[in-house]
Coordinates of C-alpha atoms in Angstrom, one line a residue:
Chain A
M12 CA -2.3 20.9 -28.1
T13 CA -5.2 19.8 -30.1
T14 CA -8.5 19.2 -28.4
T15 CA -9.2 15.7 -27.6
N16 CA -10.7 13.6 -25.3
K17 CA -7.5 11.4 -24.5
A18 CA -4.5 12.7 -22.9
K19 CA -1.3 13.2 -24.9
G20 CA 2.1 14.8 -24.5
V21 CA 4.0 15.6 -21.2
Y22 CA 2.6 15.3 -17.9
A23 CA 4.3 15.9 -14.5
P24 CA 3.6 13.7 -11.5
V25 CA 3.1 16.9 -9.6
V26 CA 5.0 16.7 -6.3
T27 CA 3.3 17.7 -3.2
P28 CA 4.1 20.6 -1.2
F29 CA 4.0 20.2 2.7
L30 CA 3.8 22.8 5.4
K31 CA 6.1 22.3 8.4
N32 CA 3.3 20.3 10.3
L33 CA 3.0 17.8 7.3
E34 CA 0.0 18.9 6.0
P35 CA -0.3 19.5 2.4
D36 CA 0.3 23.2 1.2
T37 CA -2.9 23.7 -0.8
A38 CA -1.8 27.5 -1.9
E39 CA 1.5 26.1 -3.0
L40 CA 0.4 23.3 -4.9
I41 CA -2.1 25.5 -7.1
R42 CA 1.0 27.7 -7.8
Q43 CA 3.0 24.9 -8.8
C44 CA 0.3 23.6 -11.2
E45 CA -0.3 26.9 -12.8
W46 CA 3.4 27.3 -13.5
L47 CA 3.6 23.7 -15.0
L48 CA 0.7 24.6 -17.1
T49 CA 2.4 27.5 -18.4
Q50 CA 5.2 25.3 -19.6
D51 CA 2.6 23.0 -21.6
V52 CA 2.9 20.3 -19.1
G53 CA -0.2 18.4 -17.6
L54 CA -1.1 17.5 -14.2
A55 CA -0.6 13.7 -13.3
I56 CA -1.3 14.7 -9.6
F57 CA -1.3 11.7 -7.1
G58 CA 1.6 10.0 -8.7
T59 CA 4.5 8.0 -7.2
N60 CA 6.4 11.3 -7.2
S61 CA 3.4 13.2 -5.7
E62 CA 3.7 11.1 -2.6
A63 CA 0.1 10.1 -3.4
N64 CA 0.1 7.0 -1.4
S65 CA 1.2 9.1 1.7
L66 CA -2.0 11.1 1.5
S67 CA -5.5 9.8 2.5
V68 CA -8.4 9.6 0.1
R69 CA -9.9 12.7 1.9
E70 CA -6.7 14.8 1.7
K71 CA -6.7 14.0 -2.3
I72 CA -10.2 14.6 -2.7
D73 CA -9.7 18.1 -1.0
L74 CA -6.5 18.9 -3.1
M75 CA -8.4 18.3 -6.4
D76 CA -11.1 20.2 -5.5
A77 CA -9.0 23.4 -4.4
L78 CA -7.3 23.0 -7.8
V79 CA -10.6 23.3 -9.9
A80 CA -12.0 26.2 -7.5
A81 CA -8.6 27.7 -8.3
G82 CA -9.5 27.7 -11.8
I83 CA -7.0 25.0 -12.9
A84 CA -8.7 23.4 -16.0
P85 CA -9.8 19.8 -15.0
D86 CA -9.2 18.3 -18.4
R87 CA -5.6 19.0 -17.8
M88 CA -5.6 17.0 -14.7
L89 CA -4.7 12.9 -14.9
P90 CA -4.9 12.0 -11.5
G91 CA -3.5 9.0 -9.7
T92 CA -6.6 7.1 -8.1
G93 CA -5.3 3.4 -7.6
C94 CA -5.4 2.5 -3.9
C95 CA -5.0 -1.0 -2.0
A96 CA -8.7 -1.1 -0.9
L97 CA -11.4 -1.3 -3.9
S98 CA -13.6 1.4 -1.8
D99 CA -10.9 4.0 -1.9
T100 CA -9.9 3.5 -5.7
V101 CA -13.5 3.6 -6.3
E102 CA -14.3 6.8 -4.4
L103 CA -11.2 8.7 -5.6
T104 CA -11.8 7.8 -9.2
R105 CA -15.5 8.6 -9.1
H106 CA -14.6 12.1 -7.8
A107 CA -12.0 12.7 -10.6
V108 CA -14.4 11.6 -13.4
R109 CA -17.0 14.1 -11.8
L110 CA -14.6 16.7 -11.7
G111 CA -14.0 16.4 -15.4
A112 CA -10.4 15.0 -15.2
I113 CA -9.3 13.8 -18.6
G114 CA -8.4 10.4 -17.2
V115 CA -7.2 8.9 -14.2
L116 CA -3.7 6.7 -13.7
M117 CA -4.2 3.4 -11.9
L118 CA -2.0 1.4 -9.6
P119 CA -3.2 -1.9 -9.1
P120 CA -3.9 -2.8 -5.5
F121 CA 0.0 -3.1 -4.2
F122 CA -0.3 -4.7 -0.7
Y123 CA -0.4 -8.5 -1.7
K124 CA 2.2 -9.9 -3.9
G125 CA 2.2 -12.7 -6.1
V126 CA -1.6 -12.1 -7.0
S127 CA -3.0 -13.9 -10.0
D128 CA -3.7 -11.9 -13.6
D129 CA -7.4 -13.0 -12.6
G130 CA -7.1 -10.8 -9.4
I131 CA -5.7 -7.8 -10.9
F132 CA -8.3 -8.0 -14.0
A133 CA -11.2 -8.2 -11.3
S134 CA -9.4 -5.3 -9.5
Y135 CA -9.9 -3.1 -12.5
A136 CA -13.2 -4.7 -13.5
E137 CA -15.0 -4.1 -10.3
T138 CA -13.9 -0.6 -10.1
I139 CA -15.0 0.3 -13.7
E140 CA -18.4 -1.6 -12.7
R141 CA -18.8 0.8 -9.7
V142 CA -17.7 3.8 -10.9
G143 CA -20.2 3.2 -13.8
D144 CA -19.3 6.3 -15.8
A145 CA -19.1 6.1 -19.6
G146 CA -16.9 9.1 -19.5
L147 CA -14.1 7.1 -17.3
R148 CA -10.8 6.9 -19.2
I149 CA -8.3 4.7 -17.2
Y150 CA -4.5 4.7 -17.7
L151 CA -2.9 1.6 -16.3
Y152 CA 0.2 2.3 -14.1
H153 CA 2.9 -0.3 -14.6
I154 CA 5.7 0.7 -12.0
P155 CA 6.9 -3.1 -10.6
Q156 CA 9.9 -1.9 -9.1
V157 CA 7.9 -0.1 -6.7
S158 CA 4.5 -1.6 -6.6
Q159 CA 5.8 -5.1 -6.8
V160 CA 2.6 -5.9 -8.7
P161 CA 3.2 -5.9 -12.3
I162 CA 0.6 -5.5 -15.1
S163 CA 1.0 -8.4 -17.7
L164 CA 0.3 -8.1 -21.0
A165 CA -2.3 -10.9 -20.9
V166 CA -4.3 -8.7 -18.2
I167 CA -4.3 -5.7 -20.7
E168 CA -5.5 -8.0 -23.5
R169 CA -8.5 -9.1 -21.4
L170 CA -9.2 -5.5 -19.9
L171 CA -9.2 -4.0 -23.5
K172 CA -11.7 -6.7 -24.7
A173 CA -13.8 -6.3 -21.8
Y174 CA -13.6 -2.5 -21.6
P175 CA -12.3 -1.2 -25.0
T176 CA -13.4 2.4 -24.5
T177 CA -12.6 2.8 -20.6
I178 CA -9.1 1.2 -21.2
A179 CA -7.5 4.4 -22.7
G180 CA -3.9 3.5 -22.1
I181 CA -0.8 2.9 -20.0
K182 CA 2.4 4.6 -18.1
D183 CA 5.3 2.2 -18.3
S184 CA 7.4 3.0 -15.6
S185 CA 9.1 -0.3 -15.7
G186 CA 12.4 1.3 -17.4
N187 CA 12.2 -1.7 -19.7
W188 CA 12.1 -0.4 -23.3
E189 CA 11.3 -3.9 -24.8
N190 CA 8.2 -3.7 -22.6
T191 CA 7.0 -0.3 -23.8
R192 CA 7.7 -1.4 -27.2
A193 CA 5.7 -4.4 -26.8
L194 CA 2.7 -2.3 -25.4
I195 CA 2.9 0.1 -28.3
E196 CA 3.1 -2.5 -31.1
G197 CA 0.8 -4.9 -29.3
F198 CA -2.3 -2.6 -28.4
G199 CA -1.5 0.8 -30.1
P200 CA -3.3 -0.1 -33.1
Q201 CA -6.6 -0.6 -30.7
G202 CA -6.1 3.2 -29.7
F203 CA -4.5 2.0 -26.4
D204 CA -2.0 5.1 -25.7
V205 CA 1.4 4.5 -24.4
F206 CA 3.4 6.9 -22.1
C207 CA 6.8 6.3 -21.1
G208 CA 7.6 6.7 -17.5
S209 CA 10.9 8.8 -18.1
E210 CA 11.6 11.2 -20.6
R211 CA 14.8 9.3 -21.5
F212 CA 12.4 7.3 -23.7
L213 CA 10.3 10.2 -25.1
L214 CA 11.9 10.3 -28.7
A215 CA 11.8 6.4 -28.7
T216 CA 8.3 6.2 -27.5
L217 CA 7.1 9.0 -29.9
R218 CA 8.9 7.2 -32.9
A219 CA 7.3 4.0 -32.3
G220 CA 3.8 5.4 -31.9
G221 CA 3.4 6.1 -28.3
V222 CA 1.8 9.4 -27.1
G223 CA 3.9 11.0 -24.7
S224 CA 5.7 10.8 -21.3
I225 CA 4.5 11.3 -17.7
T226 CA 7.8 11.6 -15.9
A227 CA 9.2 13.0 -12.4
T228 CA 11.6 15.3 -13.9
A229 CA 8.8 17.2 -16.0
N230 CA 8.3 18.7 -12.3
V231 CA 11.5 20.8 -12.6
H232 CA 12.2 20.6 -16.3
P233 CA 9.0 20.9 -18.1
G234 CA 9.7 23.3 -21.0
P235 CA 12.7 21.5 -22.6
I236 CA 10.6 18.0 -22.1
A237 CA 7.2 19.6 -23.7
Q238 CA 9.3 21.0 -26.4
L239 CA 11.0 17.9 -27.6
Y240 CA 7.1 16.4 -27.5
R241 CA 6.0 19.3 -29.7
T242 CA 9.1 19.2 -32.2
W243 CA 10.2 15.6 -32.3
E244 CA 9.6 15.2 -35.9
R245 CA 11.9 18.3 -36.6
P246 CA 15.8 18.3 -37.1
G247 CA 18.0 18.1 -34.3
A248 CA 15.5 16.0 -31.9
D249 CA 18.1 13.7 -30.9
E250 CA 20.3 16.4 -29.7
R251 CA 17.2 18.0 -27.7
Q252 CA 16.9 14.2 -26.3
G253 CA 20.4 14.4 -25.4
V254 CA 20.0 17.6 -23.3
L255 CA 17.0 16.2 -21.7
D256 CA 19.1 12.8 -20.7
A257 CA 21.9 14.9 -19.1
V258 CA 19.6 16.7 -16.8
R259 CA 17.7 13.6 -16.1
S260 CA 21.0 11.8 -15.2
A261 CA 21.9 14.4 -12.6
F262 CA 18.7 13.7 -10.9
E263 CA 19.2 10.2 -10.8
Q264 CA 22.2 10.3 -8.7
F265 CA 20.0 11.0 -6.0
P266 CA 16.6 9.9 -4.2
M267 CA 14.1 11.3 -7.0
I268 CA 11.6 12.7 -4.8
P269 CA 13.7 14.8 -2.4
A270 CA 16.0 15.6 -5.2
L271 CA 12.9 17.3 -6.9
K272 CA 11.7 19.0 -3.9
A273 CA 15.3 20.2 -3.1
T274 CA 15.7 21.5 -6.5
I275 CA 12.2 23.5 -6.7
A276 CA 13.2 24.9 -2.9
H277 CA 16.5 26.1 -4.2
H278 CA 15.0 27.8 -7.4
A279 CA 11.7 29.2 -5.9
Q280 CA 13.7 30.3 -2.8
K281 CA 11.1 28.5 -0.4
R282 CA 13.0 26.1 1.8
D283 CA 9.6 24.4 3.0
W284 CA 9.5 22.7 -0.4
R285 CA 12.0 20.3 0.9
I286 CA 9.7 18.9 3.1
V287 CA 8.4 15.0 2.4
R288 CA 6.1 13.0 4.4
P289 CA 7.5 9.9 6.0
P290 CA 8.8 7.3 5.2
L291 CA 10.6 9.5 2.8
T292 CA 13.3 11.6 4.0
A293 CA 14.6 15.3 2.7
L294 CA 17.6 15.4 1.1
D295 CA 20.3 16.5 3.3
H296 CA 22.4 19.7 2.8
E297 CA 25.3 18.1 1.4
N298 CA 23.7 16.2 -1.4
A299 CA 21.3 19.2 -2.1
Q300 CA 24.4 21.1 -2.7
A301 CA 26.0 18.3 -5.0
L302 CA 22.7 18.2 -6.9
S303 CA 22.5 22.2 -7.5
A304 CA 26.4 22.0 -8.6
A305 CA 25.6 19.2 -10.9
L306 CA 22.6 21.0 -12.5
A307 CA 24.6 24.4 -12.6
K308 CA 27.2 22.8 -14.9
L309 CA 24.5 21.8 -17.4
E310 CA 22.8 25.6 -17.1
F311 CA 19.8 24.1 -15.7
S312 CA 17.1 26.8 -15.1
M313 CA 13.3 26.8 -13.9
P314 CA 12.1 29.9 -15.9
G315 CA 8.8 31.7 -14.5
L316 CA 8.9 29.7 -11.4
Chain B
M10 CA -5.8 -15.1 30.9
T11 CA -4.6 -12.8 33.6
T12 CA -5.8 -9.3 33.8
T13 CA -3.0 -7.0 32.4
N14 CA -2.4 -4.1 30.2
K15 CA -0.4 -5.6 27.7
A16 CA -1.3 -8.4 25.1
K17 CA -0.5 -12.0 25.6
G18 CA -1.3 -15.3 24.3
V19 CA -2.9 -16.2 20.9
Y20 CA -4.6 -13.9 18.6
A21 CA -6.2 -14.4 15.2
P22 CA -6.0 -11.8 12.5
V23 CA -9.6 -12.2 11.9
V24 CA -10.4 -12.9 8.4
T25 CA -13.3 -10.4 7.3
P26 CA -16.3 -11.8 5.7
F27 CA -17.9 -10.1 2.8
L28 CA -21.5 -10.0 1.2
K29 CA -21.8 -10.8 -2.3
N30 CA -21.5 -7.1 -3.2
L31 CA -18.2 -7.1 -1.5
E32 CA -19.3 -4.9 1.4
P33 CA -18.1 -6.4 4.8
D34 CA -20.6 -8.6 6.5
T35 CA -20.8 -7.0 9.6
A36 CA -23.1 -9.4 11.5
E37 CA -20.9 -12.3 10.4
L38 CA -17.9 -10.7 11.3
I39 CA -19.3 -10.1 15.1
R40 CA -20.2 -13.9 15.2
Q41 CA -17.2 -15.1 14.0
C42 CA -15.5 -12.7 16.7
E43 CA -17.5 -14.0 19.4
W44 CA -16.8 -17.6 18.6
L45 CA -12.9 -16.9 18.5
L46 CA -13.2 -15.5 22.0
T47 CA -14.9 -18.8 23.2
Q48 CA -11.7 -20.3 22.1
D49 CA -9.6 -18.3 24.0
V50 CA -8.3 -16.5 21.1
G51 CA -7.8 -12.6 20.7
L52 CA -8.9 -10.4 17.9
A53 CA -6.2 -9.2 16.0
I54 CA -8.7 -7.7 13.4
F55 CA -7.3 -6.0 10.4
G56 CA -4.1 -8.1 9.6
T57 CA -3.1 -9.4 6.7
N58 CA -5.1 -12.3 6.7
S59 CA -7.9 -9.8 7.5
E60 CA -7.6 -8.1 3.9
A61 CA -7.2 -5.0 6.1
N62 CA -5.5 -3.0 3.4
S63 CA -8.4 -4.0 1.1
L64 CA -10.8 -2.1 3.4
S65 CA -10.8 1.7 3.5
V66 CA -10.3 3.6 6.6
R67 CA -14.1 4.3 6.9
E68 CA -14.9 0.6 6.8
K69 CA -12.3 -0.4 9.2
I70 CA -13.7 2.3 11.8
D71 CA -17.3 1.2 11.2
L72 CA -16.4 -2.5 11.8
M73 CA -14.5 -1.5 15.0
D74 CA -17.6 0.6 16.2
A75 CA -19.9 -2.1 15.5
L76 CA -17.9 -5.0 17.4
V77 CA -17.8 -2.7 20.4
A78 CA -21.6 -1.9 20.1
A79 CA -22.2 -5.8 19.9
G80 CA -20.5 -5.9 23.4
I81 CA -17.0 -7.5 22.1
A82 CA -14.8 -6.4 25.0
P83 CA -12.2 -3.7 23.4
D84 CA -9.1 -5.1 25.4
R85 CA -9.5 -8.3 23.5
M86 CA -8.9 -6.4 20.3
L87 CA -5.5 -5.6 18.7
P88 CA -6.5 -4.0 15.5
G89 CA -3.9 -3.4 12.6
T90 CA -3.8 0.4 11.9
G91 CA -0.6 0.8 9.7
C92 CA -1.4 2.5 6.5
C93 CA 0.6 4.2 3.9
A94 CA -0.4 7.6 4.6
L95 CA 0.5 8.9 7.8
S96 CA -2.9 10.6 8.3
D97 CA -4.7 7.3 7.8
T98 CA -2.4 5.4 10.2
V99 CA -3.0 8.1 12.9
E100 CA -6.8 8.6 12.4
L101 CA -7.2 4.7 12.6
T102 CA -4.8 4.4 15.7
R103 CA -6.7 7.3 17.6
H104 CA -9.7 5.5 17.0
A105 CA -8.6 2.2 18.3
V106 CA -7.0 3.9 21.3
R107 CA -10.2 5.7 22.2
L108 CA -12.3 2.4 21.9
G109 CA -10.0 0.8 24.3
A110 CA -8.2 -1.5 22.4
I111 CA -5.2 -3.3 24.4
G112 CA -2.7 -2.2 21.5
V113 CA -2.3 -1.6 17.9
L114 CA -0.5 -3.7 15.5
M115 CA 1.3 -1.5 12.9
L116 CA 2.8 -2.1 9.7
P117 CA 5.2 0.6 8.4
P118 CA 4.3 2.6 5.3
F119 CA 4.5 0.1 2.5
F120 CA 4.2 1.8 -0.8
Y121 CA 7.8 3.1 -1.0
K122 CA 10.7 0.6 -1.2
G123 CA 14.2 0.7 -0.1
V124 CA 13.3 3.5 2.5
S125 CA 15.7 4.3 5.2
D126 CA 15.8 3.5 8.9
D127 CA 15.4 7.3 9.3
G128 CA 12.3 7.2 7.6
I129 CA 10.8 4.1 9.3
F130 CA 11.6 5.8 12.5
A131 CA 10.0 8.9 11.6
S132 CA 7.0 7.1 10.5
Y133 CA 6.1 5.6 13.8
A134 CA 7.5 8.8 15.7
E135 CA 5.1 11.2 13.8
T136 CA 2.2 8.7 14.5
I137 CA 2.9 8.5 18.2
E138 CA 3.2 12.2 18.6
R139 CA 0.0 12.7 16.6
V140 CA -2.1 10.3 18.5
G141 CA -1.0 11.6 21.5
D142 CA -2.2 9.2 23.9
A143 CA -0.1 7.8 26.9
G144 CA -2.4 4.7 26.7
L145 CA -1.1 3.7 23.0
R146 CA 0.7 0.5 23.1
I147 CA 2.1 -0.1 19.5
Y148 CA 3.2 -3.7 18.3
L149 CA 5.5 -3.5 15.4
Y150 CA 4.3 -5.6 12.3
H151 CA 7.4 -7.3 10.5
I152 CA 6.4 -9.0 7.6
P153 CA 8.7 -8.3 4.9
Q154 CA 7.9 -10.9 2.4
V155 CA 4.6 -9.1 1.6
S156 CA 5.3 -5.2 2.8
Q157 CA 8.7 -5.4 1.4
V158 CA 9.5 -3.0 4.0
P159 CA 11.5 -4.7 6.8
I160 CA 11.8 -3.3 10.4
S161 CA 15.6 -3.6 11.3
L162 CA 16.7 -4.2 15.0
A163 CA 18.5 -0.6 14.6
V164 CA 14.9 0.7 14.2
I165 CA 13.5 -0.9 17.0
E166 CA 16.5 0.1 19.3
R167 CA 16.0 3.7 18.4
L168 CA 12.0 3.3 18.9
L169 CA 12.4 1.9 22.3
K170 CA 14.9 4.4 23.6
A171 CA 12.7 7.1 22.3
Y172 CA 9.2 5.8 23.3
P173 CA 9.9 2.7 26.0
T174 CA 6.3 2.4 27.1
T175 CA 4.4 2.9 23.7
I176 CA 6.6 0.5 21.8
A177 CA 5.2 -2.7 23.4
G178 CA 6.3 -5.3 21.1
I179 CA 6.3 -6.8 17.8
K180 CA 4.7 -9.5 15.5
D181 CA 7.5 -11.3 13.6
S182 CA 6.1 -12.7 10.5
S183 CA 9.3 -13.1 8.4
G184 CA 9.4 -16.8 9.2
N185 CA 13.0 -16.7 10.2
W186 CA 13.5 -17.9 13.6
E187 CA 16.7 -16.6 14.1
N188 CA 15.1 -13.2 13.5
T189 CA 12.5 -13.8 16.2
R190 CA 15.1 -15.0 18.6
A191 CA 17.3 -12.1 18.2
L192 CA 14.3 -10.0 19.0
I193 CA 13.3 -11.8 22.1
E194 CA 17.0 -12.0 23.4
G195 CA 17.8 -8.4 22.1
F196 CA 14.7 -6.5 23.4
G197 CA 12.6 -8.8 25.8
P198 CA 14.4 -7.9 28.9
Q199 CA 13.4 -4.2 28.2
G200 CA 9.8 -5.5 28.4
F201 CA 9.3 -5.7 24.5
D202 CA 6.9 -8.3 23.9
V203 CA 7.6 -10.8 20.9
F204 CA 4.8 -12.8 19.2
C205 CA 5.6 -15.1 16.5
G206 CA 3.6 -14.8 13.1
S207 CA 3.0 -18.5 13.1
E208 CA 2.0 -21.0 15.5
R209 CA 4.8 -23.4 13.9
F210 CA 7.1 -21.5 16.1
L211 CA 4.7 -21.1 19.3
L212 CA 6.5 -23.5 21.6
A213 CA 9.9 -22.0 20.7
T214 CA 8.8 -18.6 21.0
L215 CA 7.5 -19.2 24.6
R216 CA 10.4 -21.2 25.6
A217 CA 12.7 -18.3 24.3
G218 CA 10.9 -15.7 26.6
G219 CA 8.3 -14.4 23.8
V220 CA 4.8 -13.9 24.7
G221 CA 2.6 -15.7 22.3
S222 CA 1.3 -16.0 18.3
I223 CA -0.8 -13.9 16.2
T224 CA -1.4 -16.2 13.5
A225 CA -3.5 -17.2 10.5
T226 CA -4.6 -20.4 11.3
A227 CA -6.0 -19.2 14.8
N228 CA -8.9 -18.5 12.6
V229 CA -9.9 -21.9 11.9
H230 CA -7.7 -23.7 14.5
P231 CA -8.0 -21.7 17.7
G232 CA -8.7 -23.9 20.4
P233 CA -5.7 -26.2 20.2
I234 CA -3.3 -23.3 19.5
A235 CA -4.7 -21.5 22.7
Q236 CA -4.2 -24.8 24.6
L237 CA -0.8 -25.1 23.6
Y238 CA -0.2 -21.6 25.0
R239 CA -1.8 -22.5 28.2
T240 CA 0.0 -25.8 28.7
W241 CA 3.3 -25.3 27.3
E242 CA 5.2 -26.0 30.3
R243 CA 3.3 -29.1 30.9
P244 CA 4.5 -32.6 29.5
G245 CA 3.7 -33.5 26.1
A246 CA 4.0 -29.9 24.7
D247 CA 6.3 -31.2 21.8
E248 CA 3.4 -33.4 20.7
R249 CA 0.8 -30.9 20.8
Q250 CA 3.2 -28.5 18.9
G251 CA 3.2 -31.5 16.5
V252 CA -0.4 -31.5 15.9
L253 CA -0.5 -27.8 15.3
D254 CA 2.3 -28.2 12.8
A255 CA 0.3 -30.6 10.7
V256 CA -2.8 -28.7 10.5
R257 CA -0.7 -25.6 9.5
S258 CA 1.1 -27.5 6.8
A259 CA -2.5 -28.6 5.5
F260 CA -3.4 -25.0 4.8
E261 CA 0.2 -23.9 3.7
Q262 CA -0.4 -25.8 0.4
F263 CA -2.9 -23.3 -0.5
P264 CA -3.3 -19.6 -0.7
M265 CA -3.8 -18.8 3.1
I266 CA -6.4 -16.4 3.1
P267 CA -8.9 -18.0 0.4
A268 CA -8.0 -21.4 2.2
L269 CA -9.0 -20.1 5.7
K270 CA -12.1 -18.7 4.0
A271 CA -13.2 -21.8 2.3
T272 CA -12.7 -23.8 5.5
I273 CA -15.0 -21.5 7.2
A274 CA -17.5 -21.8 4.6
H275 CA -17.3 -25.5 4.7
H276 CA -17.8 -25.9 8.5
A277 CA -20.3 -23.0 9.0
Q278 CA -22.3 -24.0 5.8
K279 CA -22.3 -20.6 4.8
R280 CA -21.0 -20.3 1.1
D281 CA -20.4 -16.7 1.1
W282 CA -17.5 -17.1 3.7
R283 CA -15.5 -17.9 0.3
I284 CA -15.6 -14.3 -0.8
V285 CA -12.5 -12.3 -0.9
R286 CA -12.0 -8.7 -2.3
P287 CA -9.8 -8.4 -5.3
P288 CA -7.0 -8.6 -5.8
L289 CA -7.3 -11.8 -4.0
T290 CA -9.4 -14.8 -5.7
A291 CA -11.5 -17.3 -4.1
L292 CA -10.2 -21.1 -3.7
D293 CA -11.6 -22.9 -6.6
H294 CA -13.6 -26.1 -6.1
E295 CA -10.8 -28.3 -6.7
N296 CA -8.6 -26.9 -4.4
A297 CA -11.3 -26.3 -1.6
Q298 CA -12.0 -30.3 -1.9
A299 CA -8.3 -31.1 -1.7
L300 CA -8.0 -28.9 1.4
S301 CA -10.9 -30.4 3.1
A302 CA -10.0 -34.1 2.1
A303 CA -6.4 -33.1 3.9
L304 CA -8.0 -31.7 6.8
A305 CA -10.3 -34.6 7.1
K306 CA -7.5 -37.1 7.6
L307 CA -5.9 -34.9 10.5
E308 CA -9.6 -35.3 12.1
F309 CA -9.7 -31.3 12.0
S310 CA -13.1 -29.8 13.3
M311 CA -14.2 -26.2 14.4
P312 CA -16.1 -27.1 17.5
G313 CA -18.8 -24.6 18.1
L314 CA -18.5 -22.5 15.2

């Protein structure tokens, strides 16, 4: 990847390993991040697939510090920092910026539903003003089917007008390609970088002018996804996209986070990788076997894990 | 109220006052709690109407400590302690129990949607095991229209079987009377105490065998609501319920939290009471005037505020 001060390419919302007592397994997270980096995939730690909202702010700060202390390059990290409480979002964001993260991925506050565009705008604006760091780069995180709080095009337009440098882009996890395209066409020319939230849309996103994908399955299938990003303008890109889609489809038959963890557990031969924090539940044996079988048919592997 | 180790009667999810810099106004919260207690209303601090999820765990702990330090009786406090992160819920709950709160009101983790009953059960069970205090009394908080994570009758049955003493009751804010009645009839005989989430159902709840109401409007109309609780078996109860309903209806024409705060601001002559944290927005002048006018017609007042 070229040196730049903006995030590009493929990022994994890194799944968070837990010990049997449900504490984060810091050493295993470091190993997983190191492996992802060898696959040319960046570290969107603390995303939805990281069970980020099942971790306290303190736990997230400690994990970020541990990753950096272990030698993980902070500019390969794009931590999720959007919480319900303004004070939490500010603390986590400030810490990420100080560590040198290339940006942060920021959910809107997600407890109250039906909030106004004014309220969403104010949430981001207050955060930006309080963090007060010219180096802050915010990627908005649009995942309405989970957060139940969409980020409208009108809010993005206002934010870009008020904070053109800080508002760096978006992860669109809506699964609605028309929305992704509207974001790229409407705001791309202003330097607003659009990531799709599933590699299913990677080729379409890059062809339309987007910059990459932040995607669950990059946790388990990083190499081929990153390869399509690097080679999308070369012959055979549609076929390579087809291979990615087949693997994605296999995972989508199961609850995503438990399925990702079961797959890592299987390929790393580390049973504890299956552990999730409540309210999630681990994939049961029968479903784990079915997923393994489906992946085996696709000659799926996790080289170097 | 009779001395008991269980919560009964009317509680206000106490609205949280903020300073202009959006920090909690501790002194004003203490004053507000003191006033509510004079009206015979208990303190369900850190509820939905308290903007609890817009506060960090640290902010909530500091506010609880300040209330107790100011002489507020901890056994009149029923703090909301349910967060998305197990670690946060445990920390806040443990603190509330140690301070001597009569119980805690606990949302299920609310970021992930469509989670299983097993996952919800595990969230409460892990919290109970980790807090590890025989004095813990949990009131489940069912508010599916906001949390988007309902608490099913099946989960309650499992929890009551596993933790019959700890699972003390529920606040049903669904607004669905059939659900409230099913809770009272199904679990009341086991000592499971049901609070309705709106005083609109107070008389019906008490007649059916429920124990009271934890309700937004108790922030502004505490005396008459508490009076109906004390006198529901006396003549004229339906008329007294009718008066409560009329005031409730006036508030329901507006976004509830900003409307409560605008009303306190107006009656206490303290303009800053209008302040909310993002993503909420304060009631604008026009709506505040319309609400005041509607309340004036009902001869609404806040004596002693």
